């Protein structure tokens, strides 16, 4: 894979996370392909299976995020820290894997680790740039406290 | 310039409100440590407590571990298919017998990892290593057993009772009465597909209250748009049962007011599209059926201001992959760990906890009366009536021994 291609996907990944952190949902949504799928997954040792905590297509994401300002969720201020992605060309698109931790800062400025896991993404090149076709965020964290419905 | 002080406020910030005793709460009953210990003993250990669903114990040797009233418990299915429960404690030195949250017993046995004492699924000790060290003492393998916990099931729900209450010990069916009758068909043949738990920094009773009154639905964008906005919904009745249980009568939810789509495909047996039924089982369980999917919430109190909320999603066993995915999405939309409502309930009661723990508000009111319709506080009062009976103190003044006024009158 060329370094230009690698840089472009890495930039798309980081810019998308930055948009989510500043709750710029329009920019965040624009980074998804029209038929994108988003899943947040966590293994349940109680059941011995993966549980989908969010499983949304782009329309579902849009519906959720457009309603966000009318909800009262204690989201705090979030910061995604993303490792250098491992990129692999596949017929489906470019598969990207990265370790992702999310810090949460409350109104008093206390910061805590909110979530830890790995992104398994598929990026596709569309006319307007690299877009996310599929994301699975596999969480190691299973106690998201306090919870919020904003995607990670 | 002189300091500004006032108004003093008409609300009784310092004294008890001028309401019937049943209509307000002494807020110390959320925060008092000794009272919490008493609740653990008299409510969570001596009453029937939901612990899991039968689908979590699918075959002989399957087990689940949990905590009931602060006691570690293992629930398992023996070789005959019988569900049994024990203290998850080795009688030798107290180490955990089973350390995983779920799984299957190896060779049908539980072996303590500390000194290898081993027990079968019937609780009998089958191995004490190097037993000659106990020769001539009371410690004889064939006389050693695990401490058993009473267990029973109804409609797939597994309940345990760690200790028998003083006096009349109700059977599970006597305890439940008709609370699950409206849900008997929908929850008859389900399996758990979703489990998550979250730590709530609030008292367990505050979460119970969110499940027992419809007035707080004003908090939720989803509920006030799809439920309370319908005049008919406000007439929805709470049905109060014996022993502190309630049912929120069936009602239709207008999901499309939030563009959420009708729940009209794959409705559960006995349910119609968009139908919603809730059953609250004392002390801590809410069974919530929304046409296509069922949710069970249960609580594990940890401390006066710390509660583990356990959330299960249930669906029919025979689902196709497509049906299951639809149900998962519908489940998550409202109740998932990233659902729309759960974060709102938790934030509300966490702020409430902080303020009540500070002593800023000595009493709270549960005084709404509206013919037992949606926003009536009658279910909360019914919960506290049972709570008072069990813990023996008055919810309106925790320094008083509770006396049932109606029973006194009857006498």
Coordinates of C-alpha atoms in Angstrom, one line a residue, chain B residues 26-306:
Chain B
X26 CA -37.3 9.9 55.3
X27 CA -34.3 10.2 52.9
X28 CA -32.0 8.7 55.5
X29 CA -33.4 5.3 54.5
X30 CA -31.4 5.6 51.2
X31 CA -28.1 6.4 52.9
X32 CA -28.1 4.7 56.4
X33 CA -25.4 2.0 56.7
X34 CA -27.0 -0.2 59.4
X35 CA -30.3 -0.1 57.5
X36 CA -28.6 -1.2 54.3
X37 CA -27.2 -4.2 56.2
X38 CA -30.7 -5.0 57.5
X39 CA -32.1 -4.8 53.9
X40 CA -29.5 -7.3 52.7
X41 CA -30.5 -9.7 55.4
X42 CA -34.2 -9.4 55.6
X43 CA -35.0 -8.6 51.9
X44 CA -32.3 -9.9 49.7
X45 CA -31.4 -13.1 51.7
X46 CA -34.8 -14.0 53.1
X47 CA -37.1 -13.3 50.2
X48 CA -37.1 -14.9 46.8
X49 CA -34.5 -13.2 44.6
X50 CA -34.3 -13.5 40.8
X51 CA -30.8 -14.7 39.8
X52 CA -30.9 -15.8 36.2
X53 CA -32.9 -17.3 33.4
X54 CA -33.2 -21.1 32.8
X55 CA -31.6 -20.6 29.3
X56 CA -28.4 -19.6 31.1
X57 CA -28.2 -23.1 32.5
X58 CA -28.8 -25.0 29.2
X59 CA -27.5 -28.5 30.1
X60 CA -26.4 -30.7 32.9
X61 CA -23.3 -29.2 34.5
X62 CA -24.0 -25.6 33.4
X63 CA -23.5 -23.0 36.1
X64 CA -23.8 -19.3 36.8
X65 CA -22.3 -17.5 39.7
X66 CA -23.7 -14.3 41.3
X67 CA -24.2 -12.6 44.6
X68 CA -27.4 -12.5 46.7
X69 CA -27.6 -10.2 49.7
X70 CA -23.8 -10.1 49.8
X71 CA -23.5 -13.9 49.7
X72 CA -21.6 -15.5 46.8
X73 CA -23.9 -18.1 45.2
X74 CA -23.5 -20.7 42.4
X75 CA -26.5 -21.9 40.6
X76 CA -26.2 -25.1 38.5
X77 CA -28.0 -27.8 36.7
X78 CA -27.3 -31.3 38.0
X79 CA -27.1 -34.6 36.0
X80 CA -30.9 -35.0 36.4
X81 CA -31.6 -31.6 34.9
X82 CA -32.5 -30.2 38.4
X83 CA -31.5 -26.6 39.1
X84 CA -29.7 -26.4 42.4
X85 CA -27.9 -23.5 44.2
X86 CA -25.2 -23.4 46.9
X87 CA -23.0 -20.9 48.7
X88 CA -20.1 -20.5 46.3
X89 CA -17.8 -21.0 49.3
X90 CA -15.6 -23.9 50.1
X91 CA -16.5 -25.2 53.6
X92 CA -12.8 -25.8 54.3
X93 CA -11.2 -22.3 54.3
X94 CA -13.7 -20.2 52.5
X95 CA -12.1 -19.8 49.0
X96 CA -14.4 -19.5 46.0
X97 CA -15.4 -22.9 44.6
X98 CA -16.3 -21.7 41.2
X99 CA -14.4 -18.6 39.9
X100 CA -16.0 -18.1 36.5
X101 CA -19.2 -16.2 35.9
X102 CA -20.6 -19.1 33.8
X103 CA -19.6 -22.3 32.3
X104 CA -19.8 -26.0 32.6
X105 CA -18.6 -28.1 35.5
X106 CA -15.6 -30.4 34.7
X107 CA -16.7 -34.0 35.2
X108 CA -19.8 -32.6 36.9
X109 CA -17.7 -31.4 39.9
X110 CA -16.6 -28.3 41.6
X111 CA -13.0 -28.4 42.9
X112 CA -11.8 -25.7 45.2
X113 CA -8.5 -24.4 43.7
X114 CA -7.0 -23.7 47.1
X115 CA -6.7 -27.2 48.7
X116 CA -8.6 -29.2 46.1
X117 CA -11.6 -30.2 48.1
X118 CA -14.1 -31.4 45.5
X119 CA -17.9 -31.5 45.4
X120 CA -20.5 -33.0 43.1
X121 CA -23.5 -31.1 41.7
X122 CA -25.6 -32.4 44.6
X123 CA -23.3 -30.6 47.0
X124 CA -21.7 -33.8 48.4
X125 CA -18.0 -33.7 49.1
X126 CA -16.3 -36.4 47.0
X127 CA -12.6 -35.6 47.7
X128 CA -10.6 -34.4 50.6
X129 CA -6.9 -34.7 49.7
X130 CA -4.6 -36.3 52.2
X131 CA -7.5 -37.2 54.4
X132 CA -5.4 -39.0 57.0
X133 CA -4.6 -35.6 58.5
X134 CA -8.2 -35.5 59.7
X135 CA -8.3 -39.0 61.1
X136 CA -10.3 -39.2 64.3
X137 CA -11.9 -35.8 63.9
X138 CA -15.4 -34.7 62.8
X139 CA -13.9 -33.8 59.4
X140 CA -15.0 -36.9 57.4
X141 CA -15.4 -36.5 53.6
X142 CA -18.8 -38.3 53.5
X143 CA -20.2 -35.9 56.1
X144 CA -19.2 -32.7 54.4
X145 CA -21.7 -30.9 52.2
X146 CA -22.0 -27.5 50.6
X147 CA -24.4 -25.0 52.1
X148 CA -27.5 -25.3 50.0
X149 CA -29.7 -22.4 48.9
X150 CA -33.4 -22.8 48.2
X151 CA -34.1 -22.5 44.4
X152 CA -37.3 -22.5 42.3
X153 CA -38.3 -21.4 38.8
X154 CA -41.4 -19.8 37.2
X155 CA -41.8 -19.1 33.5
X156 CA -38.0 -19.5 33.0
X157 CA -37.1 -17.2 35.7
X158 CA -34.8 -18.7 38.4
X159 CA -35.1 -17.4 41.9
X160 CA -33.2 -18.3 45.1
X161 CA -33.8 -17.8 48.8
X162 CA -30.6 -17.8 50.8
X163 CA -32.2 -17.9 54.2
X164 CA -35.7 -18.7 55.3
X165 CA -37.7 -15.8 56.8
X166 CA -39.0 -16.0 60.3
X167 CA -42.6 -17.2 60.3
X168 CA -44.4 -18.0 57.1
X169 CA -42.0 -18.9 54.3
X170 CA -44.0 -18.4 51.1
X171 CA -43.5 -20.7 48.1
X172 CA -42.2 -18.9 45.0
X173 CA -45.7 -19.2 43.4
X174 CA -47.3 -17.8 46.6
X175 CA -44.8 -15.0 46.6
X176 CA -45.3 -14.0 43.0
X177 CA -49.1 -14.3 42.9
X178 CA -50.5 -13.0 39.6
X179 CA -47.7 -10.5 38.9
X180 CA -46.5 -12.4 35.8
X181 CA -49.9 -13.5 34.6
X182 CA -50.1 -10.9 31.7
X183 CA -46.6 -12.0 30.6
X184 CA -47.0 -15.8 30.8
X185 CA -47.5 -16.2 27.1
X186 CA -44.8 -13.7 25.8
X187 CA -42.0 -14.9 28.2
X188 CA -42.8 -18.6 28.1
X189 CA -40.2 -19.9 25.6
X190 CA -37.4 -17.3 25.5
X191 CA -33.6 -17.3 25.8
X192 CA -31.2 -14.6 27.0
X193 CA -29.3 -13.1 24.1
X194 CA -28.0 -10.0 25.9
X195 CA -26.4 -9.4 29.2
X196 CA -24.6 -6.4 30.6
X197 CA -24.1 -4.8 34.0
X198 CA -23.3 -1.3 35.0
X199 CA -22.3 0.2 38.3
X200 CA -24.8 2.8 39.5
X201 CA -23.6 5.3 42.1
X202 CA -26.9 5.5 43.9
X203 CA -29.1 3.5 46.3
X204 CA -30.8 0.5 44.9
X205 CA -34.3 1.7 45.9
X206 CA -33.9 4.8 43.7
X207 CA -33.6 2.6 40.7
X208 CA -36.6 0.5 41.8
X209 CA -38.6 3.7 42.0
X210 CA -37.8 4.6 38.4
X211 CA -39.5 1.3 37.4
X212 CA -42.5 1.9 39.6
X213 CA -43.8 5.3 38.6
X214 CA -44.7 6.7 35.2
X215 CA -44.3 10.3 36.3
X216 CA -40.5 10.2 35.6
X217 CA -41.2 9.2 32.0
X218 CA -41.1 13.0 31.5
X219 CA -37.3 12.6 31.8
X220 CA -37.1 10.4 28.7
X221 CA -37.5 11.9 25.3
X222 CA -38.5 8.4 24.1
X223 CA -41.2 7.9 26.7
X224 CA -42.7 11.4 26.6
X225 CA -42.8 11.3 22.8
X226 CA -44.1 7.8 22.3
X227 CA -46.1 7.3 25.5
X228 CA -47.1 10.2 27.6
X229 CA -47.9 12.4 24.6
X230 CA -50.9 10.1 24.0
X231 CA -53.9 11.1 26.1
X232 CA -54.9 7.4 26.4
X233 CA -51.5 6.5 27.7
X234 CA -52.1 8.7 30.8
X235 CA -55.0 6.5 31.7
X236 CA -52.8 3.4 31.7
X237 CA -53.4 1.6 35.0
X238 CA -51.0 0.3 37.6
X239 CA -52.2 -2.9 39.2
X240 CA -50.9 -3.5 42.7
X241 CA -50.4 -7.0 43.9
X242 CA -49.6 -8.6 47.3
X243 CA -46.0 -8.6 48.5
X244 CA -45.0 -5.4 46.8
X245 CA -45.3 -6.5 43.2
X246 CA -47.0 -4.4 40.4
X247 CA -48.1 -4.7 36.8
X248 CA -48.2 -1.7 34.4
X249 CA -51.2 -2.7 32.3
X250 CA -50.8 -3.3 28.6
X251 CA -50.7 -0.2 26.4
X252 CA -49.7 0.7 22.9
X253 CA -46.5 2.8 22.2
X254 CA -46.3 5.2 19.3
X255 CA -42.8 4.4 18.2
X256 CA -43.2 6.2 15.0
X257 CA -43.4 9.6 16.7
X258 CA -39.7 9.3 17.0
X259 CA -39.3 7.6 13.5
X260 CA -38.4 4.3 15.3
X261 CA -40.6 2.0 13.2
X262 CA -43.5 -0.1 14.4
X263 CA -42.9 -3.3 16.4
X264 CA -45.1 -5.3 14.1
X265 CA -42.9 -8.1 12.8
X266 CA -42.2 -11.1 14.9
X267 CA -44.4 -10.1 17.8
X268 CA -44.1 -12.4 20.8
X269 CA -46.9 -14.9 21.5
X270 CA -49.7 -13.1 23.3
X271 CA -48.4 -9.6 22.2
X272 CA -49.8 -7.4 19.5
X273 CA -47.8 -4.8 17.5
X274 CA -46.4 -2.0 19.7
X275 CA -47.8 -3.5 22.9
X276 CA -46.0 -2.8 26.1
X277 CA -46.4 -4.6 29.4
X278 CA -44.3 -4.2 32.6
X279 CA -44.2 -6.3 35.7
X280 CA -42.3 -5.2 38.8
X281 CA -41.3 -8.1 41.1
X282 CA -40.4 -7.1 44.6
X283 CA -37.8 -6.1 45.6
X284 CA -35.7 -5.4 42.5
X285 CA -36.9 -6.9 39.2
X286 CA -38.6 -5.3 36.2
X287 CA -39.8 -7.6 33.4
X288 CA -40.5 -5.3 30.5
X289 CA -42.1 -6.6 27.3
X290 CA -42.2 -4.5 24.1
X291 CA -44.0 -6.5 21.5
X292 CA -41.0 -8.2 20.0
X293 CA -38.4 -8.4 22.8
X294 CA -38.3 -8.7 26.6
X295 CA -36.0 -7.0 29.0
X296 CA -35.3 -8.1 32.6
X297 CA -33.5 -5.7 35.0
X298 CA -32.3 -6.9 38.4
X299 CA -30.2 -5.3 41.1
X300 CA -27.3 -6.3 43.3
X301 CA -26.9 -3.7 46.1
X302 CA -23.3 -3.3 47.0
X303 CA -23.4 -0.4 49.5
X304 CA -25.9 2.3 50.3
X305 CA -24.6 4.4 47.4
X306 CA -23.5 1.6 45.0

